[in-house]
PDB file of C-alpha atoms in Angstrom:
ATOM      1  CA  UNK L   1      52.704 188.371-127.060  1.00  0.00           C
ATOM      2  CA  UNK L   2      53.770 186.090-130.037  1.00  0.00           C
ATOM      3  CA  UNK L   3      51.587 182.475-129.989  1.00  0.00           C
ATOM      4  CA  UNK L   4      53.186 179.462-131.660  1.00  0.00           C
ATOM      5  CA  UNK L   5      49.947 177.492-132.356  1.00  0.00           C
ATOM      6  CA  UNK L   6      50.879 173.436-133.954  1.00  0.00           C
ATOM      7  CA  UNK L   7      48.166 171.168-134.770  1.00  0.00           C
ATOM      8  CA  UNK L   8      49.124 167.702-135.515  1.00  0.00           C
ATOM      9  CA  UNK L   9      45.795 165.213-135.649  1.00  0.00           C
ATOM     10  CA  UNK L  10      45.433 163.543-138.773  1.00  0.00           C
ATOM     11  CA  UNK L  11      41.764 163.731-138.981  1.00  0.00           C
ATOM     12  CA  UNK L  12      41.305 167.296-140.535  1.00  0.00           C
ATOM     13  CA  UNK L  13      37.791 169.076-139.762  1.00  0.00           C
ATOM     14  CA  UNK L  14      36.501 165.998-137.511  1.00  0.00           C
ATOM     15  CA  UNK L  15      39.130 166.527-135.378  1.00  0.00           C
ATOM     16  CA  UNK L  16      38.764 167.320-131.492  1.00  0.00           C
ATOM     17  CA  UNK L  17      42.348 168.545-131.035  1.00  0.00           C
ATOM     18  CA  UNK L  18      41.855 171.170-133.849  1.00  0.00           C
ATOM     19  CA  UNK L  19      38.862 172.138-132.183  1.00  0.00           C
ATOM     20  CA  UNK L  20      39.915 172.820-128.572  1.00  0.00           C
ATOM     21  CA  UNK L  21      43.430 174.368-130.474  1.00  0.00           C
ATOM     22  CA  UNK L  22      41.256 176.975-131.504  1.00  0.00           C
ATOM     23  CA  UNK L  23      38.772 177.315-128.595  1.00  0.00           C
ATOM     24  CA  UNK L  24      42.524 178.128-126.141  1.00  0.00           C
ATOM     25  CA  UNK L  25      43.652 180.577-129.509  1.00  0.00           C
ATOM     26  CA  UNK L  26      40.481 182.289-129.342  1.00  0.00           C
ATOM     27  CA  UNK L  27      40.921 182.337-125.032  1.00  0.00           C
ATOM     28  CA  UNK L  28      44.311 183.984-125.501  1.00  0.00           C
ATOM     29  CA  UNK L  29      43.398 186.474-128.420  1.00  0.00           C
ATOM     30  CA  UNK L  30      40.375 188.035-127.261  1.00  0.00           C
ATOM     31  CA  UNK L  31      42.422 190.617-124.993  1.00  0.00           C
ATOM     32  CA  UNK L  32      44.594 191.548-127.491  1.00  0.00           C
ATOM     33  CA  UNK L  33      46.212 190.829-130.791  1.00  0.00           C
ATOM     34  CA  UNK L  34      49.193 189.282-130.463  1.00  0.00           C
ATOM     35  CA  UNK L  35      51.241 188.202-132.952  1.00  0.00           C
ATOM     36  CA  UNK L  36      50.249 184.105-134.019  1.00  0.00           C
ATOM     37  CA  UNK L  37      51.893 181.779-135.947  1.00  0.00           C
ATOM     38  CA  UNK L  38      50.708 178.812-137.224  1.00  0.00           C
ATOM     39  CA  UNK L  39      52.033 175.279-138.365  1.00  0.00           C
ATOM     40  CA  UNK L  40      50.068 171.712-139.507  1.00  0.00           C
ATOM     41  CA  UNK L  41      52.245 169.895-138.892  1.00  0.00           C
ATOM     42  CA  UNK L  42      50.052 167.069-140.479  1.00  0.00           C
ATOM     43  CA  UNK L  43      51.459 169.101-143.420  1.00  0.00           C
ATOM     44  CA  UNK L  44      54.846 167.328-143.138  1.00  0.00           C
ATOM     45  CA  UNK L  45      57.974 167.572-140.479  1.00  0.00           C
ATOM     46  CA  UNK L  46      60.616 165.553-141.974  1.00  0.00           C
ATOM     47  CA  UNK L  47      62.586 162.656-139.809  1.00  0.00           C
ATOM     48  CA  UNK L  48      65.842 163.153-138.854  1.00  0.00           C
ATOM     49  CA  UNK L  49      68.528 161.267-140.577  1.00  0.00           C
ATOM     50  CA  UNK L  50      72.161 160.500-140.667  1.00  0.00           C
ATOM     51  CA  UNK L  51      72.011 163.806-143.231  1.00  0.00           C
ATOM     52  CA  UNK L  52      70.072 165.813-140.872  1.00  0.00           C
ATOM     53  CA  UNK L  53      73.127 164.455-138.026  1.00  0.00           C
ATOM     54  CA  UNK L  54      76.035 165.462-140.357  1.00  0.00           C
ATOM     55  CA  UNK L  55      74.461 168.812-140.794  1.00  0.00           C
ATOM     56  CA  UNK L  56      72.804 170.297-137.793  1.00  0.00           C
ATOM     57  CA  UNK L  57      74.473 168.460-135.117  1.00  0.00           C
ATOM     58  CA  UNK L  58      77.981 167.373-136.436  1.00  0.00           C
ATOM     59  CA  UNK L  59      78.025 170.973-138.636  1.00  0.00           C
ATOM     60  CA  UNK L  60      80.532 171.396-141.660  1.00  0.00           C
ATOM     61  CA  UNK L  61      81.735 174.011-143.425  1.00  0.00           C
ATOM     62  CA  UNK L  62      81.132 173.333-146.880  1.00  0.00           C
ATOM     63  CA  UNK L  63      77.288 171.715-146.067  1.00  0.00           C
ATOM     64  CA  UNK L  64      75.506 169.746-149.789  1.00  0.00           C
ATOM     65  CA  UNK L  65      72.527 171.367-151.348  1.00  0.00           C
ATOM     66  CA  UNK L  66      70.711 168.469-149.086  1.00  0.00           C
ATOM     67  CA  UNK L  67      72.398 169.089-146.050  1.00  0.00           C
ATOM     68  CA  UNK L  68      71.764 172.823-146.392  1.00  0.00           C
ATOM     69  CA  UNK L  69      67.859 171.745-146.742  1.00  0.00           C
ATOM     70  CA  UNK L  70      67.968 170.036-143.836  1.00  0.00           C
ATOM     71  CA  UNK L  71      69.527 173.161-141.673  1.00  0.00           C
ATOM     72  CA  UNK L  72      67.056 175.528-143.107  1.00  0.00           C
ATOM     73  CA  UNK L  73      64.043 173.525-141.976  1.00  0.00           C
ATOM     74  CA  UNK L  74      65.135 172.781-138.586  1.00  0.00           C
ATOM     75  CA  UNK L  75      66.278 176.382-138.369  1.00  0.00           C
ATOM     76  CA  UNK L  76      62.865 177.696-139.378  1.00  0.00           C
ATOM     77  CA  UNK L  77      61.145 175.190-136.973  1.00  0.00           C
ATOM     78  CA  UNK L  78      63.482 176.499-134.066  1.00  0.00           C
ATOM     79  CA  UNK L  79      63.198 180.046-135.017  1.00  0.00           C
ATOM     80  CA  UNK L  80      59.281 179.828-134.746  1.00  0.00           C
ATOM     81  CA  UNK L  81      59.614 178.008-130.628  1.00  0.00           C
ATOM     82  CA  UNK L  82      62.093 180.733-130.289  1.00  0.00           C
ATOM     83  CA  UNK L  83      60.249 183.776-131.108  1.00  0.00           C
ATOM     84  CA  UNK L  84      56.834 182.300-128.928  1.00  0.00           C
ATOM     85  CA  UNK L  85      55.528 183.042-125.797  1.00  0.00           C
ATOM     86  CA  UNK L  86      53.466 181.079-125.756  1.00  0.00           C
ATOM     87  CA  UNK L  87      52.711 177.401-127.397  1.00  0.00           C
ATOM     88  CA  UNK L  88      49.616 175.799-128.021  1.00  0.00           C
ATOM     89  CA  UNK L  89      50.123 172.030-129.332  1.00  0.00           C
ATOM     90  CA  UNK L  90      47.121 169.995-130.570  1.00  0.00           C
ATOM     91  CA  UNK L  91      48.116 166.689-129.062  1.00  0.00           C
ATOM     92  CA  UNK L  92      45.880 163.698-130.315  1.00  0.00           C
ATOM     93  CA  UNK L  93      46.724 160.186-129.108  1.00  0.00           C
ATOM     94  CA  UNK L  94      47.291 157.466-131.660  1.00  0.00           C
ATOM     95  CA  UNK L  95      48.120 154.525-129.990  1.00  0.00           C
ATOM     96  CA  UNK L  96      48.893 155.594-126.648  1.00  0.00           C
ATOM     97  CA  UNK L  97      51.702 157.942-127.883  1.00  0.00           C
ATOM     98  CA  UNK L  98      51.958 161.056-129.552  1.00  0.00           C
ATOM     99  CA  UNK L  99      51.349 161.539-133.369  1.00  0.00           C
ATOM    100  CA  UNK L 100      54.669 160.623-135.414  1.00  0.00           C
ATOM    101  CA  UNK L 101      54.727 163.865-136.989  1.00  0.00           C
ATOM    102  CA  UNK L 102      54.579 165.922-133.041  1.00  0.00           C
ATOM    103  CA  UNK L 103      57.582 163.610-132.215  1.00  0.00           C
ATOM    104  CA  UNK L 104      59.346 164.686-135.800  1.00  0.00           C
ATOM    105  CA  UNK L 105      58.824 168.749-134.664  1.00  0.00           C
ATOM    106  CA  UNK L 106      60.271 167.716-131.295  1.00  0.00           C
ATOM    107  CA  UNK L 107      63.392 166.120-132.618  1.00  0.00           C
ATOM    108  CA  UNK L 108      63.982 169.014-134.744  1.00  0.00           C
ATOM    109  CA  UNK L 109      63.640 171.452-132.560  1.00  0.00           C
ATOM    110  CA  UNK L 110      66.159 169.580-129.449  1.00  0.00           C
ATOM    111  CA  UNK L 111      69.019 170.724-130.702  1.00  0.00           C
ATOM    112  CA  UNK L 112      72.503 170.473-127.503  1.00  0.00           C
ATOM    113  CA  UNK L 113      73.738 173.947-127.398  1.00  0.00           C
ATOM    114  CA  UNK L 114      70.691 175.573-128.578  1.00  0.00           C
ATOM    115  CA  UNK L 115      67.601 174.486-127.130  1.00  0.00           C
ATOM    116  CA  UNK L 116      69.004 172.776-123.617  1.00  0.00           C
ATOM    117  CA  UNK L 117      72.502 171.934-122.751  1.00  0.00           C
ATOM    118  CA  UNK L 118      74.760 169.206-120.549  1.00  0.00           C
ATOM    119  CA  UNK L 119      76.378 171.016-117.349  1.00  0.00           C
ATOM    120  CA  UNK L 120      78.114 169.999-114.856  1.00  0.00           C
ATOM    121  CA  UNK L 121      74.874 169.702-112.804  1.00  0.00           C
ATOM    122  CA  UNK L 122      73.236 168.033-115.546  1.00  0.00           C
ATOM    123  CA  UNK L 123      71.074 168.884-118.914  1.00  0.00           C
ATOM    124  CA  UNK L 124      69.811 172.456-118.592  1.00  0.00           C
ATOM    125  CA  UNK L 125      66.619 173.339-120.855  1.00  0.00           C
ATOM    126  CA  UNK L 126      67.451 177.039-122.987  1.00  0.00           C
ATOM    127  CA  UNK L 127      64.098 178.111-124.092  1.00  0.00           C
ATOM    128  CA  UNK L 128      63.305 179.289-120.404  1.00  0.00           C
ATOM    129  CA  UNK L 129      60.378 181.700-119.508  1.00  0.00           C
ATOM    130  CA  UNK L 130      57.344 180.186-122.353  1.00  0.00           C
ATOM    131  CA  UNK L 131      54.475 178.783-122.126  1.00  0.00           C
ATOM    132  CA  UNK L 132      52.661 175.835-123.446  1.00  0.00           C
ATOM    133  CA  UNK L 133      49.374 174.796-123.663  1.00  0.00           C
ATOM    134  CA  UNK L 134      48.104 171.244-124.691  1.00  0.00           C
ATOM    135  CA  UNK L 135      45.108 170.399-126.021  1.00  0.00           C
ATOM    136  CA  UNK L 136      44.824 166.550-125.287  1.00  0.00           C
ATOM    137  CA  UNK L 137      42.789 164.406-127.138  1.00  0.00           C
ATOM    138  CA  UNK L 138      42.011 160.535-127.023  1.00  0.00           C
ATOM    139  CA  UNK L 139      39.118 158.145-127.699  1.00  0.00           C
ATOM    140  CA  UNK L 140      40.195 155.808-124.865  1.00  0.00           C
ATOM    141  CA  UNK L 141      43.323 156.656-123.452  1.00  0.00           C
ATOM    142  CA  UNK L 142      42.944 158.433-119.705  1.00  0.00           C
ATOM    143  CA  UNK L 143      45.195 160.861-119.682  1.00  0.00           C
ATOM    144  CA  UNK L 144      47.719 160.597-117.356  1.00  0.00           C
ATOM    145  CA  UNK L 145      47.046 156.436-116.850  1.00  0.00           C
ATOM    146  CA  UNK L 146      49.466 153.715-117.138  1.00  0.00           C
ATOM    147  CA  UNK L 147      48.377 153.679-121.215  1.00  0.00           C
ATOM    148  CA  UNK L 148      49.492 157.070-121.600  1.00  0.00           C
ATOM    149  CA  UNK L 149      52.758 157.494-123.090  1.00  0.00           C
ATOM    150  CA  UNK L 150      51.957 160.380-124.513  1.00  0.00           C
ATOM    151  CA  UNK L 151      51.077 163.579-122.135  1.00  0.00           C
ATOM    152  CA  UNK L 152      54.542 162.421-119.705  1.00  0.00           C
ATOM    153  CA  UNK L 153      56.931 162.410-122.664  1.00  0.00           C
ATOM    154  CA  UNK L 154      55.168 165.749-124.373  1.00  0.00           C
ATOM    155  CA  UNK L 155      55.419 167.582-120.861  1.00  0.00           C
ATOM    156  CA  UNK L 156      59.399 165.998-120.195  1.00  0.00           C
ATOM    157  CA  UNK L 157      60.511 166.991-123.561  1.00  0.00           C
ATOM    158  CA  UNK L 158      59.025 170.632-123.031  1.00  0.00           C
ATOM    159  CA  UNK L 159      60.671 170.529-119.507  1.00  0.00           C
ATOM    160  CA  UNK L 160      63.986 169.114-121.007  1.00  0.00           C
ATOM    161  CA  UNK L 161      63.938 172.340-123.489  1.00  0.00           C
ATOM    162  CA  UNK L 162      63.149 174.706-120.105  1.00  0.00           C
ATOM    163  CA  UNK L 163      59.482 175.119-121.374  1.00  0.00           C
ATOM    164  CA  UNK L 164      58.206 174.354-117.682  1.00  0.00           C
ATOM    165  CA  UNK L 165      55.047 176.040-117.546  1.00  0.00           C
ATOM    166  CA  UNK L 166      52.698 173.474-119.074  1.00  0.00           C
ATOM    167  CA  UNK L 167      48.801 173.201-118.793  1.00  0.00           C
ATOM    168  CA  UNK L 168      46.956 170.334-120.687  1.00  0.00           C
ATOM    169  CA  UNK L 169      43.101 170.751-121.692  1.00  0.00           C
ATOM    170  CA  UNK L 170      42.058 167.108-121.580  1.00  0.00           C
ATOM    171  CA  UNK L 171      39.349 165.607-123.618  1.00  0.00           C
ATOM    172  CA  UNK L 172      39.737 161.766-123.462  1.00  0.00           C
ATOM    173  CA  UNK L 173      37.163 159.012-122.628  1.00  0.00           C
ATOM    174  CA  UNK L 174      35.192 160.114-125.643  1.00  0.00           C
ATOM    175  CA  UNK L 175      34.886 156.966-127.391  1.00  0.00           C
ATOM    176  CA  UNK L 176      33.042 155.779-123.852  1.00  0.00           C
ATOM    177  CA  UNK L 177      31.122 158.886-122.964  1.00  0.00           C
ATOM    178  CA  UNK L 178      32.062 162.352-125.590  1.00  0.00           C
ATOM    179  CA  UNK L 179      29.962 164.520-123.353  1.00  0.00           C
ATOM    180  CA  UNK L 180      32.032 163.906-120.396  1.00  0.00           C
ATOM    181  CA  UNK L 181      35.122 164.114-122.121  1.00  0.00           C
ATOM    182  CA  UNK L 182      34.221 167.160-123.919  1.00  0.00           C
ATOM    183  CA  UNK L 183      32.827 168.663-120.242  1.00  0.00           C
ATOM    184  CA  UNK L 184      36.424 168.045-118.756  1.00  0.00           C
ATOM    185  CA  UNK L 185      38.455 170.061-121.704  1.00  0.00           C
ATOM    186  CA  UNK L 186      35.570 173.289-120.998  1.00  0.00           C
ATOM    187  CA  UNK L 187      36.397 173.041-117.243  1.00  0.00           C
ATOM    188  CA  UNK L 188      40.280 173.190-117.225  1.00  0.00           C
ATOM    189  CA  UNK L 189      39.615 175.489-120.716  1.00  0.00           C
ATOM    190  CA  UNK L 190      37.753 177.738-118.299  1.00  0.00           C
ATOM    191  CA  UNK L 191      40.705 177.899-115.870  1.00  0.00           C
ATOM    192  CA  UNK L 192      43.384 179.319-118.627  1.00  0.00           C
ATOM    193  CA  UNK L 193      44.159 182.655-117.899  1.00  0.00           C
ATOM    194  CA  UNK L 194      45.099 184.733-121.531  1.00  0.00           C
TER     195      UNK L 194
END
C-alpha cells in the first residue's frame, strides 16, 4: 500500500488537522509498512497561471526554462496522487472554504486527459480505485451545513478525478464545545478500517 498523506493548515504544531492527519497515518500503518509519502503543502503549491496554461494544458514543443518549471511541479504533484492508494488530506476550514493552498494542489493535479476526461456521456474521473481520507477541521463551521463550502467541493473534486471512496473524520464545533468536537473525529476515527 503506498499513502499520499497532505497537510495544509496554516497553524503548524497547534493545529487539529495535523493532529488527526497523523492519528488516521498511524490507523493505517500499524498493520503494515506501507510505503508513505508526505507533502505540507503549507510549504508552497504554486497558482496556476496563463504560463502554467501554455505549458501543461495548451503543451508546446519547445517549452521556456519557466514553462518547463511549471510542468515539472505539476508533474511531480500528479505523479505522487498517481502512485497512492490511499490519500489522507488535512482539511482545515478558513472561512468556510478550503485552505488556498489545498485548492492550488487540486488545480494542479486536474489535468483533461490525465486525471478525468469529457465523453460522450459526460466528464469521466481517471484516478479510479483510491482512497481518501479527510481529516476535517473547523472552529465553527458544521460540517456539512449551509456554511460549508468546503467538505462538498473537496469530496466533488475527488469524485470528478474518480477518487470516489471518501471518508471525512470531522472535528468542528470546537470553538463552541472542543471536547465534543474532538469526541466526534475519535468516533468516525474508530470506524476507519486500515
Amino acid at each position: 500500500m503506498h499513502i499520499l498523506h497532505l497537510d495544509s493548515a496554516i497553524t503548524a504544531d497547534a493545529s487539529v488537522s495535523r493532529q488527526l492527519t497523523a492519528d488516521i497515518m498511524a490507523k493505517l500503518t500499524a498493520q503494515g509498512t506501507p510505503t508513505v509519502t508526505y507533502r505540507d503543502l503549507n510549504e508552497g503549491v504554486p497558482a496556476i497561471d496563463t504560463t502554467w496554461f501554455q505549458a501543461v494544458r495548451v503543451g508546446t514543443d519547445s517549452p521556456t526554462p519557466e514553462q518547463q518549471d511549471r510542468i515539472a511541479t505539476s508533474d511531480a504533484l500528479l505523479a505522487e496522487v498517481q502512485a497512492a492508494d490511499v490519500i489522507v488530506i488535512g482539511l482545515p476550514v478558513y472561512n468556510f472554504a478550503i485552505p488556498a493552498q489545498l485548492k492550488n494542489w487540486l488545480d494542479q493535479i486536474a489535468r483533461a486527459g490525465v486525471t478525468f476526461r469529457y465523453t460522450a456521456d459526460g466528464p469521466e474521473g481517471l484516478l479510479t480505485g483510491k482512497r481518501a481520507i479527510i481529516a476535517y477541521t473547523a472552529a465553527g463551521t458544521p460540517m456539512g451545513s449551509d456554511l460549508d463550502y468546503a467538505s462538498g467541493y473537496l469530496r466533488h473534486m475527488l469524485g470528478f478525478m474518480g477518487i470516489t471512496d471518501v471518508t471525512f473524520v470531522p472535528a468542528d464545533g470546537l470553538a463552541f464545545d472542543r471536547e465534543a468536537g474532538m469526541a466526534r473525529a475519535q468516533a468516525a476515527l474508530d470506524q476507519i478500517a486500515a
